[in-house]
Amino acid sequence: MSEVIKTDAVIVGAGPVGLFAVFELGLLDIKCHLIDILGKPGGQCAELYPEKPIYDIPGFPMVTGQGLVDNLMQQIEPFGPQFHFNEMVESVEPIGTPEAPLFRITTDAGQVFEAKVLIIAAGGGSFQPKKPPIAGIDDYEGKSIHYAVRKMEAMRGKRILIVGGGDSALDWTLNLQPVAERIILVHRRDDFRAAPHSVNGMRDLVAAGKMDLMIGQVMGLKGADGVLTHAVVRGADNVTHDVAADVMMPFFGLTMKLGPIAQWGIHLNENLIPVGTETFETNVPGIFAVGDINTYPGKLKLILSGFHEVALAAQKAHRYVYPDKKLTFQYTTSSTNLQKKLGVA
Amino acid sequence: MPNITFNDSTGKSQTIDAEIGSTVMETAIRNNIPGIDAECGGACACATCHVYVDDAWIAKLPKPEQMEEDMLDFAYDVRPGSRLSCQIKVTADLDGLVVSTPEKQG
Ligand SMILES: Cc1cc2nc3c(=O)[nH]c(=O)nc-3n(C[C@H](O)[C@H](O)[C@H](O)COP(=O)(O)OP(=O)(O)OC[C@H]3O[C@@H](n4cnc5c(N)ncnc54)[C@H](O)[C@@H]3O)c2cc1C
Ligand code: FES
């Protein structure tokens, strides 16, 4: 197991609000590690609407979701945030006191952190693969139905049914084709949103007889004890076929699920974390909740609200990280001290 | 104002006055029609406002754009009348439109 990482602050979620938290905490000399289950920064902006324009970021008449994330990444660079992607924060255990909080934070990859403050910027929760609502799917998950494959070798010699038409579906099709006994790609239309080069790669394999493409939808599953034997596919002609398969991998995009946050000992109100509007601290001293995940009277789920929240939360966080230091209010325009931290003075 | 009828998967039916210029999804949400989640608020980014347009109406609606077709890939049990209701703008021509909401939004 990897060593325990000791740091000032751990931020759960690298969405726009988690990213800007790095900036506000950084100005106060608080060092951050960010953890996100996604493989990239930006949360909803990067995952759900990278190309769409946002019109209500102060100072930007228009910026795209990805554009905003790129700018935030540039803005926080001087503070050297450490990112841990593709990991979900699973547990949070208080090991300090209310006056001097300390938390042991563990991810699903087994990485352990010790931090003086915990900033929950988890938005709508962890991004997780959407599960197709096929009757009985639960029984097969983990055994015959996978949303990702960690060890390609485990797929050797299997008949794999891949469902979907986006990049994930096509990438897995191309990656698994050499090891699988047979790949059957099922998509509802003969048109793919995935990158053209992977679509072409797939079409070449089909033309060479090295895999199958079926236009249709998976309506049901056949097998026993979690071991799949057939998927019931309804073709474009509305006729259903039993397609023999050992493994099915459905790719229907991602959805946000609260995930393990409910077990961290903080109060929740309908999957949101209630906070006060002075410090955005939760009922547990040292744990803050900012952005879409929190709730308070008048809360608006806007990026700009999240930005405001992290500025105030950082002030209180400073007291825990530097109990003996007094904070003086400074502007980035005029304070050489702040400008040094930003690497511009 | 144009009338829109929403049938849900249990067979219940509600007919609603829709505002011209709003979307079918917005009309549904404003009137607490069950079966439409619309998690992304109409940005064509979630596919949880999936509806089945009545057969008689499929050809009368403007064709879905590429973005909507791409997003429909993420909806469950897509059929010939499948549309994302946030992408259907209410116009006077839509008076009498009938749509059904699916059993699940995935
Ligand atoms: C289509 C669309 C359009 C929008 N348009 C606008 C707009 O115009 N203006 C505006 O202000 N807002 C807009 N929003 C809302 C805005 O995107 C959100 O308010 C914003 O993304 C919230 O940021 P966040 O950092 O709080 O959370 P998110 O962006 O949701 O990020 C949270 C991150 O935390 C991760 N996470 C959660 N739990 C865990 C865990 N246990 N372990 C690891 N990682 C975890 C998630 O995977 C996610 O990446 C829009 C939203 C959508 C969907
Ligand atoms: S409301 Fe999200 S796609 Fe229509």
Short mmCIF file of C-alpha atoms and ligand atoms in Angstrom, two decimals:
data_model
loop_
_atom_site.label_atom_id
_atom_site.label_comp_id
_atom_site.label_asym_id
_atom_site.label_seq_id
_atom_site.Cartn_x
_atom_site.Cartn_y
_atom_site.Cartn_z
CA MET A 1 0.00 0.00 0.00
CA SER A 2 1.17 3.50 -0.72
CA GLU A 3 2.29 5.80 2.07
CA VAL A 4 -0.02 8.12 3.96
CA ILE A 5 -0.08 11.57 2.36
CA LYS A 6 -0.05 14.34 4.96
CA THR A 7 -1.38 17.68 3.80
CA ASP A 8 -3.21 20.81 4.94
CA ALA A 9 -6.41 20.29 2.96
CA VAL A 10 -8.04 17.52 1.01
CA ILE A 11 -10.66 18.58 -1.50
CA VAL A 12 -13.24 15.99 -2.55
CA GLY A 13 -14.20 16.79 -6.13
CA ALA A 14 -12.28 18.64 -8.83
CA GLY A 15 -15.28 20.44 -10.31
CA PRO A 16 -15.12 24.20 -10.86
CA VAL A 17 -15.71 24.90 -7.18
CA GLY A 18 -13.09 22.43 -5.93
CA LEU A 19 -10.62 23.95 -8.38
CA PHE A 20 -11.23 27.50 -7.26
CA ALA A 21 -10.95 26.38 -3.63
CA VAL A 22 -7.30 25.65 -4.42
CA PHE A 23 -6.87 29.32 -5.30
CA GLU A 24 -8.54 30.79 -2.23
CA LEU A 25 -6.82 28.32 0.11
CA GLY A 26 -3.55 28.83 -1.71
CA LEU A 27 -3.60 32.57 -1.08
CA LEU A 28 -3.70 31.66 2.61
CA ASP A 29 -0.75 29.24 2.26
CA ILE A 30 -2.94 26.17 2.57
CA LYS A 31 -1.72 23.28 0.41
CA CYS A 32 -4.26 21.03 -1.26
CA HIS A 33 -4.74 17.57 -2.65
CA LEU A 34 -7.80 17.02 -4.84
CA ILE A 35 -9.48 13.69 -5.42
CA ASP A 36 -12.00 12.96 -8.16
CA ILE A 37 -13.53 9.79 -9.48
CA LEU A 38 -13.38 11.23 -12.99
CA GLY A 39 -10.17 10.98 -14.97
CA LYS A 40 -9.96 14.73 -15.52
CA PRO A 41 -10.68 18.03 -13.77
CA GLY A 42 -13.84 20.08 -14.26
CA GLY A 43 -16.75 18.10 -12.83
CA GLN A 44 -20.06 18.80 -14.59
CA CYS A 45 -18.54 21.51 -16.82
CA ALA A 46 -16.04 19.09 -18.34
CA GLU A 47 -18.15 15.93 -18.28
CA LEU A 48 -21.63 17.15 -19.18
CA TYR A 49 -21.22 20.30 -21.21
CA PRO A 50 -17.61 20.99 -22.30
CA GLU A 51 -18.70 22.65 -25.56
CA LYS A 52 -21.67 24.59 -24.25
CA PRO A 53 -21.46 28.31 -23.54
CA ILE A 54 -21.82 29.68 -20.00
CA TYR A 55 -22.96 33.30 -19.84
CA ASP A 56 -23.02 34.04 -16.11
CA ILE A 57 -19.41 33.82 -14.99
CA PRO A 58 -18.56 37.36 -13.81
CA GLY A 59 -16.06 38.97 -16.16
CA PHE A 60 -16.62 36.44 -18.95
CA PRO A 61 -19.41 37.45 -21.33
CA MET A 62 -19.14 33.88 -22.66
CA VAL A 63 -16.96 30.93 -21.83
CA THR A 64 -17.47 27.25 -22.63
CA GLY A 65 -17.55 24.60 -19.92
CA GLN A 66 -14.11 23.32 -20.90
CA GLY A 67 -12.80 26.86 -21.41
CA LEU A 68 -13.69 27.73 -17.83
CA VAL A 69 -11.97 24.58 -16.54
CA ASP A 70 -8.83 25.31 -18.58
CA ASN A 71 -8.71 28.84 -17.19
CA LEU A 72 -9.19 27.65 -13.62
CA MET A 73 -6.39 25.11 -14.05
CA GLN A 74 -4.12 27.90 -15.24
CA GLN A 75 -5.21 30.17 -12.41
CA ILE A 76 -4.42 27.63 -9.67
CA GLU A 77 -1.18 26.37 -11.15
CA PRO A 78 1.06 28.57 -8.96
CA PHE A 79 -0.25 26.77 -5.88
CA GLY A 80 0.87 23.34 -7.11
CA PRO A 81 -2.28 21.38 -6.34
CA GLN A 82 -1.87 17.61 -6.40
CA PHE A 83 -4.54 15.68 -8.29
CA HIS A 84 -5.66 12.13 -7.68
CA PHE A 85 -7.96 11.14 -10.52
CA ASN A 86 -9.99 7.97 -11.01
CA GLU A 87 -10.27 7.58 -7.26
CA MET A 88 -13.34 7.86 -5.10
CA VAL A 89 -13.14 9.09 -1.54
CA GLU A 90 -14.67 6.28 0.43
CA SER A 91 -14.22 7.03 4.10
CA VAL A 92 -13.51 9.97 6.35
CA GLU A 93 -12.53 9.37 9.94
CA PRO A 94 -11.97 12.16 12.45
CA ILE A 95 -8.74 11.56 14.37
CA GLY A 96 -8.27 15.02 15.89
CA THR A 97 -10.24 17.21 18.26
CA PRO A 98 -12.86 19.88 17.50
CA GLU A 99 -10.21 22.56 18.25
CA ALA A 100 -7.48 20.88 16.23
CA PRO A 101 -9.27 18.75 13.67
CA LEU A 102 -7.46 16.05 11.75
CA PHE A 103 -9.01 13.62 9.31
CA ARG A 104 -7.97 10.31 7.88
CA ILE A 105 -9.34 10.09 4.37
CA THR A 106 -9.27 6.86 2.35
CA THR A 107 -9.97 6.32 -1.34
CA ASP A 108 -11.22 3.20 -3.08
CA ALA A 109 -7.70 2.73 -4.42
CA GLY A 110 -6.45 2.39 -0.85
CA GLN A 111 -4.64 5.74 -0.76
CA VAL A 112 -4.75 7.31 2.70
CA PHE A 113 -4.51 11.03 3.42
CA GLU A 114 -4.21 12.94 6.67
CA ALA A 115 -5.54 16.47 6.45
CA LYS A 116 -6.34 19.29 8.84
CA VAL A 117 -9.35 20.38 6.85
CA LEU A 118 -11.63 18.57 4.45
CA ILE A 119 -13.40 20.51 1.73
CA ILE A 120 -16.33 18.63 0.21
CA ALA A 121 -16.89 20.03 -3.27
CA ALA A 122 -18.67 16.93 -4.49
CA GLY A 123 -21.35 18.60 -6.61
CA GLY A 124 -24.17 16.20 -7.37
CA GLY A 125 -22.03 13.33 -6.13
CA SER A 126 -19.63 10.93 -7.81
CA PHE A 127 -19.90 10.49 -11.54
CA GLN A 128 -20.72 6.83 -12.09
CA PRO A 129 -21.68 4.80 -15.14
CA LYS A 130 -25.39 4.85 -15.87
CA LYS A 131 -26.87 1.46 -15.39
CA PRO A 132 -29.31 0.46 -18.11
CA PRO A 133 -32.64 -0.41 -16.48
CA ILE A 134 -32.68 -4.01 -17.71
CA ALA A 135 -34.58 -6.44 -15.49
CA GLY A 136 -32.26 -8.56 -13.36
CA ILE A 137 -29.09 -6.65 -14.29
CA ASP A 138 -28.00 -6.48 -10.63
CA ASP A 139 -27.46 -10.23 -10.49
CA TYR A 140 -24.88 -10.08 -13.27
CA GLU A 141 -22.97 -6.96 -12.28
CA GLY A 142 -19.38 -7.57 -11.30
CA LYS A 143 -19.53 -11.13 -12.65
CA SER A 144 -20.63 -10.86 -16.27
CA ILE A 145 -21.50 -7.21 -16.62
CA HIS A 146 -18.72 -4.64 -16.35
CA TYR A 147 -18.56 -0.89 -16.84
CA ALA A 148 -14.79 -0.95 -17.15
CA VAL A 149 -12.13 -3.63 -17.21
CA ARG A 150 -9.08 -3.40 -15.00
CA LYS A 151 -7.29 -6.48 -16.32
CA MET A 152 -7.55 -7.04 -20.07
CA GLU A 153 -6.25 -10.60 -19.63
CA ALA A 154 -9.40 -11.54 -17.73
CA MET A 155 -11.29 -10.96 -20.98
CA ARG A 156 -9.21 -13.36 -23.04
CA GLY A 157 -11.28 -15.87 -24.99
CA LYS A 158 -14.62 -14.32 -24.01
CA ARG A 159 -17.54 -13.34 -26.18
CA ILE A 160 -18.06 -9.73 -25.25
CA LEU A 161 -21.15 -7.72 -26.04
CA ILE A 162 -20.46 -3.99 -25.94
CA VAL A 163 -23.44 -1.64 -25.94
CA GLY A 164 -23.32 2.02 -26.97
CA GLY A 165 -22.06 4.36 -29.66
CA GLY A 166 -19.87 6.86 -27.84
CA ASP A 167 -16.15 7.02 -27.22
CA SER A 168 -16.16 4.61 -24.28
CA ALA A 169 -18.02 1.93 -26.23
CA LEU A 170 -15.78 2.29 -29.27
CA ASP A 171 -12.53 2.51 -27.29
CA TRP A 172 -13.32 -0.68 -25.41
CA THR A 173 -14.35 -2.36 -28.66
CA LEU A 174 -10.98 -1.61 -30.24
CA ASN A 175 -8.97 -2.39 -27.10
CA LEU A 176 -10.63 -5.68 -26.34
CA GLN A 177 -10.96 -6.97 -29.89
CA PRO A 178 -7.46 -8.54 -29.97
CA VAL A 179 -7.98 -10.52 -26.74
CA ALA A 180 -11.67 -11.41 -27.01
CA GLU A 181 -13.00 -14.52 -28.68
CA ARG A 182 -15.55 -12.28 -30.37
CA ILE A 183 -16.74 -8.71 -29.95
CA ILE A 184 -20.35 -7.88 -30.69
CA LEU A 185 -21.06 -4.16 -30.68
CA VAL A 186 -24.74 -3.29 -30.24
CA HIS A 187 -25.93 0.24 -30.92
CA ARG A 188 -29.41 1.57 -31.54
CA ARG A 189 -28.57 3.29 -34.83
CA ASP A 190 -25.93 3.02 -37.51
CA ASP A 191 -24.47 6.37 -36.59
CA PHE A 192 -21.81 6.86 -33.92
CA ARG A 193 -20.98 9.89 -31.86
CA ALA A 194 -17.51 8.53 -31.06
CA ALA A 195 -14.38 10.03 -32.62
CA PRO A 196 -14.32 9.31 -36.38
CA HIS A 197 -10.98 7.45 -36.30
CA SER A 198 -12.31 4.90 -33.81
CA VAL A 199 -15.55 4.53 -35.76
CA ASN A 200 -13.48 3.84 -38.88
CA GLY A 201 -11.34 1.35 -36.98
CA MET A 202 -14.47 -0.48 -35.89
CA ARG A 203 -15.93 -0.48 -39.42
CA ASP A 204 -12.67 -1.95 -40.78
CA LEU A 205 -12.83 -4.79 -38.26
CA VAL A 206 -16.44 -5.48 -39.18
CA ALA A 207 -15.59 -5.47 -42.89
CA ALA A 208 -12.72 -7.89 -42.23
CA GLY A 209 -15.10 -10.22 -40.40
CA LYS A 210 -13.19 -9.78 -37.13
CA MET A 211 -16.13 -8.54 -35.07
CA ASP A 212 -19.89 -8.07 -35.35
CA LEU A 213 -21.98 -4.93 -35.35
CA MET A 214 -25.67 -5.20 -34.53
CA ILE A 215 -28.13 -2.35 -34.77
CA GLY A 216 -30.59 -2.77 -31.94
CA GLN A 217 -31.10 -2.60 -28.21
CA VAL A 218 -30.53 -5.00 -25.35
CA MET A 219 -33.92 -5.74 -23.81
CA GLY A 220 -33.09 -8.60 -21.45
CA LEU A 221 -30.50 -11.04 -20.15
CA LYS A 222 -30.37 -14.82 -19.94
CA GLY A 223 -28.16 -16.88 -17.68
CA ALA A 224 -27.98 -18.16 -14.12
CA ASP A 225 -26.16 -17.23 -10.90
CA GLY A 226 -24.73 -14.09 -12.41
CA VAL A 227 -23.22 -15.98 -15.33
CA LEU A 228 -24.48 -14.58 -18.60
CA THR A 229 -25.19 -16.86 -21.54
CA HIS A 230 -27.27 -14.65 -23.85
CA ALA A 231 -28.40 -11.08 -24.24
CA VAL A 232 -31.83 -10.52 -25.74
CA VAL A 233 -31.36 -7.96 -28.48
CA ARG A 234 -34.23 -6.28 -30.29
CA GLY A 235 -33.07 -5.45 -33.78
CA ALA A 236 -33.97 -2.42 -35.87
CA ASP A 237 -36.59 -4.67 -37.53
CA ASN A 238 -38.26 -5.10 -34.09
CA VAL A 239 -37.43 -8.81 -34.06
CA THR A 240 -35.70 -10.07 -30.93
CA HIS A 241 -32.67 -12.35 -31.06
CA ASP A 242 -30.78 -14.20 -28.36
CA VAL A 243 -27.14 -13.26 -28.79
CA ALA A 244 -24.64 -15.56 -27.10
CA ALA A 245 -22.25 -13.65 -24.84
CA ASP A 246 -20.15 -14.24 -21.72
CA VAL A 247 -19.66 -10.61 -20.84
CA MET A 248 -21.65 -7.46 -21.45
CA MET A 249 -20.29 -3.93 -21.16
CA PRO A 250 -22.97 -1.21 -21.33
CA PHE A 251 -21.96 2.40 -21.99
CA PHE A 252 -24.86 4.75 -21.43
CA GLY A 253 -22.98 7.75 -20.13
CA LEU A 254 -22.45 8.87 -16.56
CA THR A 255 -24.79 10.00 -13.85
CA MET A 256 -24.13 11.55 -10.45
CA LYS A 257 -24.73 9.48 -7.32
CA LEU A 258 -24.19 10.80 -3.81
CA GLY A 259 -22.00 7.80 -3.04
CA PRO A 260 -20.27 7.25 0.29
CA ILE A 261 -20.66 10.82 1.62
CA ALA A 262 -23.67 9.70 3.65
CA GLN A 263 -21.36 7.61 5.83
CA TRP A 264 -18.94 10.36 6.81
CA GLY A 265 -20.79 11.42 9.93
CA ILE A 266 -21.99 14.77 8.61
CA HIS A 267 -25.61 15.86 8.63
CA LEU A 268 -27.43 15.54 5.33
CA ASN A 269 -30.70 17.00 4.19
CA GLU A 270 -32.11 15.25 1.12
CA ASN A 271 -28.64 14.38 -0.16
CA LEU A 272 -27.33 17.91 0.43
CA ILE A 273 -25.08 19.10 3.22
CA PRO A 274 -26.51 21.93 5.34
CA VAL A 275 -23.97 24.67 6.13
CA GLY A 276 -23.89 28.13 7.68
CA THR A 277 -23.33 31.03 5.31
CA GLU A 278 -20.49 32.62 7.27
CA THR A 279 -17.98 29.82 6.93
CA PHE A 280 -19.70 27.03 4.97
CA GLU A 281 -18.59 24.61 7.64
CA THR A 282 -20.67 21.48 8.27
CA ASN A 283 -21.75 20.21 11.66
CA VAL A 284 -18.28 18.66 11.97
CA PRO A 285 -15.60 21.28 12.74
CA GLY A 286 -12.95 21.23 10.02
CA ILE A 287 -15.23 19.78 7.34
CA PHE A 288 -16.56 22.32 4.84
CA ALA A 289 -19.10 21.83 2.05
CA VAL A 290 -19.08 24.13 -0.98
CA GLY A 291 -20.69 24.26 -4.41
CA ASP A 292 -23.66 22.19 -5.57
CA ILE A 293 -23.41 19.72 -2.67
CA ASN A 294 -24.34 22.22 0.07
CA THR A 295 -27.60 23.81 1.06
CA TYR A 296 -28.60 26.92 3.04
CA PRO A 297 -31.50 29.34 2.85
CA GLY A 298 -31.46 30.97 -0.57
CA LYS A 299 -28.86 28.61 -2.07
CA LEU A 300 -28.49 28.80 -5.85
CA LYS A 301 -26.64 26.00 -7.65
CA LEU A 302 -24.47 28.36 -9.63
CA ILE A 303 -20.75 28.31 -10.23
CA LEU A 304 -20.45 31.90 -9.02
CA SER A 305 -22.09 31.01 -5.70
CA GLY A 306 -19.57 28.22 -5.24
CA PHE A 307 -16.70 30.63 -5.90
CA HIS A 308 -17.96 32.97 -3.19
CA GLU A 309 -18.40 30.08 -0.77
CA VAL A 310 -14.80 28.88 -1.07
CA ALA A 311 -13.42 32.36 -0.36
CA LEU A 312 -15.26 32.45 2.96
CA ALA A 313 -14.59 28.82 3.84
CA ALA A 314 -10.86 29.43 3.32
CA GLN A 315 -10.86 32.09 6.06
CA LYS A 316 -12.13 29.64 8.63
CA ALA A 317 -9.91 26.83 7.30
CA HIS A 318 -6.92 29.09 7.95
CA ARG A 319 -7.69 29.05 11.66
CA TYR A 320 -7.39 25.28 11.76
CA VAL A 321 -4.27 25.05 9.64
CA TYR A 322 -2.47 28.03 11.25
CA PRO A 323 -4.07 28.45 14.68
CA ASP A 324 -1.41 30.92 15.81
CA LYS A 325 -1.34 33.15 12.74
CA LYS A 326 -3.59 36.15 12.36
CA LEU A 327 -5.20 36.75 8.99
CA THR A 328 -5.03 40.19 7.44
CA PHE A 329 -7.26 41.05 4.54
CA GLN A 330 -5.31 41.72 1.33
CA TYR A 331 -5.97 42.38 -2.35
CA THR A 332 -4.18 40.49 -5.11
CA THR A 333 -3.80 43.78 -7.00
CA SER A 334 -1.71 45.47 -4.34
CA SER A 335 -0.27 42.91 -1.94
CA THR A 336 3.27 41.90 -2.85
CA ASN A 337 2.89 39.07 -0.40
CA LEU A 338 -0.02 37.61 -2.39
CA GLN A 339 1.69 38.36 -5.67
CA LYS A 340 4.73 36.34 -4.58
CA LYS A 341 2.49 33.36 -3.98
CA LEU A 342 1.03 33.83 -7.43
CA GLY A 343 4.52 33.96 -8.88
CA VAL A 344 4.06 37.42 -10.39
CA ALA A 345 6.04 39.61 -7.97
CA MET B 1 -52.64 28.22 -25.94
CA PRO B 2 -51.77 24.81 -27.45
CA ASN B 3 -52.84 21.73 -25.54
CA ILE B 4 -50.41 18.92 -24.82
CA THR B 5 -51.47 15.54 -23.46
CA PHE B 6 -49.07 13.53 -21.31
CA ASN B 7 -49.74 9.82 -20.78
CA ASP B 8 -47.69 8.10 -18.12
CA SER B 9 -46.61 4.46 -18.00
CA THR B 10 -49.41 3.56 -15.59
CA GLY B 11 -52.03 4.77 -18.06
CA LYS B 12 -52.86 8.11 -16.40
CA SER B 13 -53.37 11.02 -18.73
CA GLN B 14 -53.23 14.80 -18.23
CA THR B 15 -53.90 17.53 -20.74
CA ILE B 16 -52.18 20.85 -20.17
CA ASP B 17 -52.17 24.34 -21.65
CA ALA B 18 -48.63 24.89 -22.88
CA GLU B 19 -46.99 28.25 -23.36
CA ILE B 20 -45.78 29.02 -26.87
CA GLY B 21 -42.00 29.38 -26.89
CA SER B 22 -41.40 27.13 -23.88
CA THR B 23 -40.41 23.49 -24.32
CA VAL B 24 -42.41 20.31 -23.79
CA MET B 25 -40.03 19.45 -20.92
CA GLU B 26 -40.61 22.82 -19.22
CA THR B 27 -44.35 22.39 -19.61
CA ALA B 28 -44.12 18.97 -17.96
CA ILE B 29 -41.94 20.14 -15.06
CA ARG B 30 -44.08 23.21 -14.37
CA ASN B 31 -47.14 20.98 -14.15
CA ASN B 32 -45.53 18.22 -12.09
CA ILE B 33 -45.96 15.60 -14.77
CA PRO B 34 -44.47 12.37 -13.39
CA GLY B 35 -41.80 10.48 -15.31
CA ILE B 36 -39.65 13.37 -16.50
CA ASP B 37 -36.50 14.11 -14.51
CA ALA B 38 -34.75 16.70 -16.70
CA GLU B 39 -31.61 16.62 -14.55
CA CYS B 40 -29.66 19.01 -16.77
CA GLY B 41 -32.41 21.58 -16.97
CA GLY B 42 -32.89 21.38 -20.71
CA ALA B 43 -29.31 21.60 -21.95
CA CYS B 44 -29.57 18.37 -23.94
CA ALA B 45 -26.93 16.90 -21.65
CA CYS B 46 -28.70 14.22 -19.61
CA ALA B 47 -31.36 12.32 -21.63
CA THR B 48 -33.65 12.19 -18.58
CA CYS B 49 -36.48 14.06 -20.32
CA HIS B 50 -37.06 11.20 -22.77
CA VAL B 51 -40.64 10.86 -24.08
CA TYR B 52 -42.43 8.86 -26.76
CA VAL B 53 -44.25 11.04 -29.23
CA ASP B 54 -47.58 9.61 -30.35
CA ASP B 55 -47.32 7.93 -33.77
CA ALA B 56 -49.65 10.46 -35.37
CA TRP B 57 -47.33 13.28 -34.33
CA ILE B 58 -43.88 11.92 -35.15
CA ALA B 59 -43.78 13.32 -38.67
CA LYS B 60 -45.34 16.65 -37.68
CA LEU B 61 -42.51 17.63 -35.34
CA PRO B 62 -39.31 19.20 -36.61
CA LYS B 63 -36.66 16.47 -36.95
CA PRO B 64 -34.26 16.04 -34.02
CA GLU B 65 -30.89 17.71 -34.42
CA GLN B 66 -27.66 15.72 -34.32
CA MET B 67 -27.07 16.75 -30.71
CA GLU B 68 -30.43 15.32 -29.66
CA GLU B 69 -29.84 12.06 -31.57
CA ASP B 70 -26.45 11.70 -29.87
CA MET B 71 -28.01 12.28 -26.46
CA LEU B 72 -30.82 9.82 -27.18
CA ASP B 73 -28.14 7.11 -27.29
CA PHE B 74 -28.07 7.44 -23.49
CA ALA B 75 -31.81 6.99 -23.06
CA TYR B 76 -33.33 3.61 -22.30
CA ASP B 77 -35.66 1.71 -24.64
CA VAL B 78 -35.49 4.14 -27.53
CA ARG B 79 -38.31 3.65 -30.04
CA PRO B 80 -39.27 5.33 -33.31
CA GLY B 81 -41.19 8.08 -31.47
CA SER B 82 -38.42 8.76 -28.94
CA ARG B 83 -37.51 12.40 -28.38
CA LEU B 84 -35.92 14.52 -25.71
CA SER B 85 -38.74 16.74 -24.54
CA CYS B 86 -36.41 19.66 -23.74
CA GLN B 87 -35.63 19.89 -27.45
CA ILE B 88 -39.25 20.20 -28.57
CA LYS B 89 -40.32 23.84 -28.69
CA VAL B 90 -44.02 24.52 -28.22
CA THR B 91 -45.60 26.24 -31.22
CA ALA B 92 -49.22 26.84 -32.20
CA ASP B 93 -48.91 23.89 -34.63
CA LEU B 94 -48.39 21.54 -31.71
CA ASP B 95 -51.93 21.99 -30.38
CA GLY B 96 -53.19 18.49 -29.55
CA LEU B 97 -49.73 16.90 -29.26
CA VAL B 98 -49.74 13.60 -27.38
CA VAL B 99 -46.62 12.21 -25.70
CA SER B 100 -46.04 9.32 -23.28
CA THR B 101 -43.49 9.29 -20.52
CA PRO B 102 -41.40 6.12 -20.15
CA GLU B 103 -41.46 3.85 -17.14
CA LYS B 104 -37.95 4.94 -16.20
CA GLN B 105 -35.51 7.66 -17.19
CA GLY B 106 -32.53 5.34 -16.66
C1 LIG C 1 -25.96 21.31 -18.73
C2 LIG C 1 -25.61 22.19 -17.56
C3 LIG C 1 -25.51 23.56 -17.75
C4 LIG C 1 -25.16 24.41 -16.69
N1 LIG C 1 -25.04 25.77 -16.92
C5 LIG C 1 -24.63 26.58 -15.89
C6 LIG C 1 -24.46 27.98 -16.09
O1 LIG C 1 -24.72 28.51 -17.19
N2 LIG C 1 -24.03 28.74 -15.04
C7 LIG C 1 -23.77 28.21 -13.80
O2 LIG C 1 -23.36 28.96 -12.89
N3 LIG C 1 -23.94 26.89 -13.58
C8 LIG C 1 -24.36 26.07 -14.58
N4 LIG C 1 -24.53 24.72 -14.35
C9 LIG C 1 -24.31 24.22 -13.00
C10 LIG C 1 -22.82 24.07 -12.71
O3 LIG C 1 -22.21 23.22 -13.66
C11 LIG C 1 -22.64 23.51 -11.32
O4 LIG C 1 -23.18 24.45 -10.40
C12 LIG C 1 -21.17 23.28 -11.01
O5 LIG C 1 -20.60 22.32 -11.85
C13 LIG C 1 -21.01 22.86 -9.55
O6 LIG C 1 -19.64 22.71 -9.32
P1 LIG C 1 -19.08 21.79 -8.17
O7 LIG C 1 -17.61 21.94 -8.24
O8 LIG C 1 -19.81 22.13 -6.91
O9 LIG C 1 -19.54 20.31 -8.52
P2 LIG C 1 -19.40 19.38 -9.82
O10 LIG C 1 -19.12 20.13 -11.02
O11 LIG C 1 -20.61 18.53 -9.77
O12 LIG C 1 -18.12 18.48 -9.48
C14 LIG C 1 -18.12 17.60 -8.41
C15 LIG C 1 -17.05 16.54 -8.62
O13 LIG C 1 -16.89 15.78 -7.42
C16 LIG C 1 -16.66 14.44 -7.75
N5 LIG C 1 -17.01 13.63 -6.58
C17 LIG C 1 -18.16 13.62 -5.88
N6 LIG C 1 -18.10 12.76 -4.87
C18 LIG C 1 -16.86 12.21 -4.91
C19 LIG C 1 -16.18 11.24 -4.11
N7 LIG C 1 -16.75 10.67 -3.05
N8 LIG C 1 -14.91 10.89 -4.46
C20 LIG C 1 -14.32 11.45 -5.57
N9 LIG C 1 -14.91 12.38 -6.34
C21 LIG C 1 -16.16 12.75 -6.02
C22 LIG C 1 -17.55 14.21 -8.95
O14 LIG C 1 -17.10 13.09 -9.71
C23 LIG C 1 -17.41 15.54 -9.71
O15 LIG C 1 -16.39 15.50 -10.67
C24 LIG C 1 -24.91 23.87 -15.40
C25 LIG C 1 -25.02 22.49 -15.20
C26 LIG C 1 -25.37 21.64 -16.27
C27 LIG C 1 -25.49 20.17 -16.05
S1 FES C 2 -33.44 17.92 -19.79
FE1 FES C 2 -31.50 16.99 -19.96
S2 FES C 2 -31.54 16.30 -22.01
FE2 FES C 2 -33.45 17.22 -21.80
#
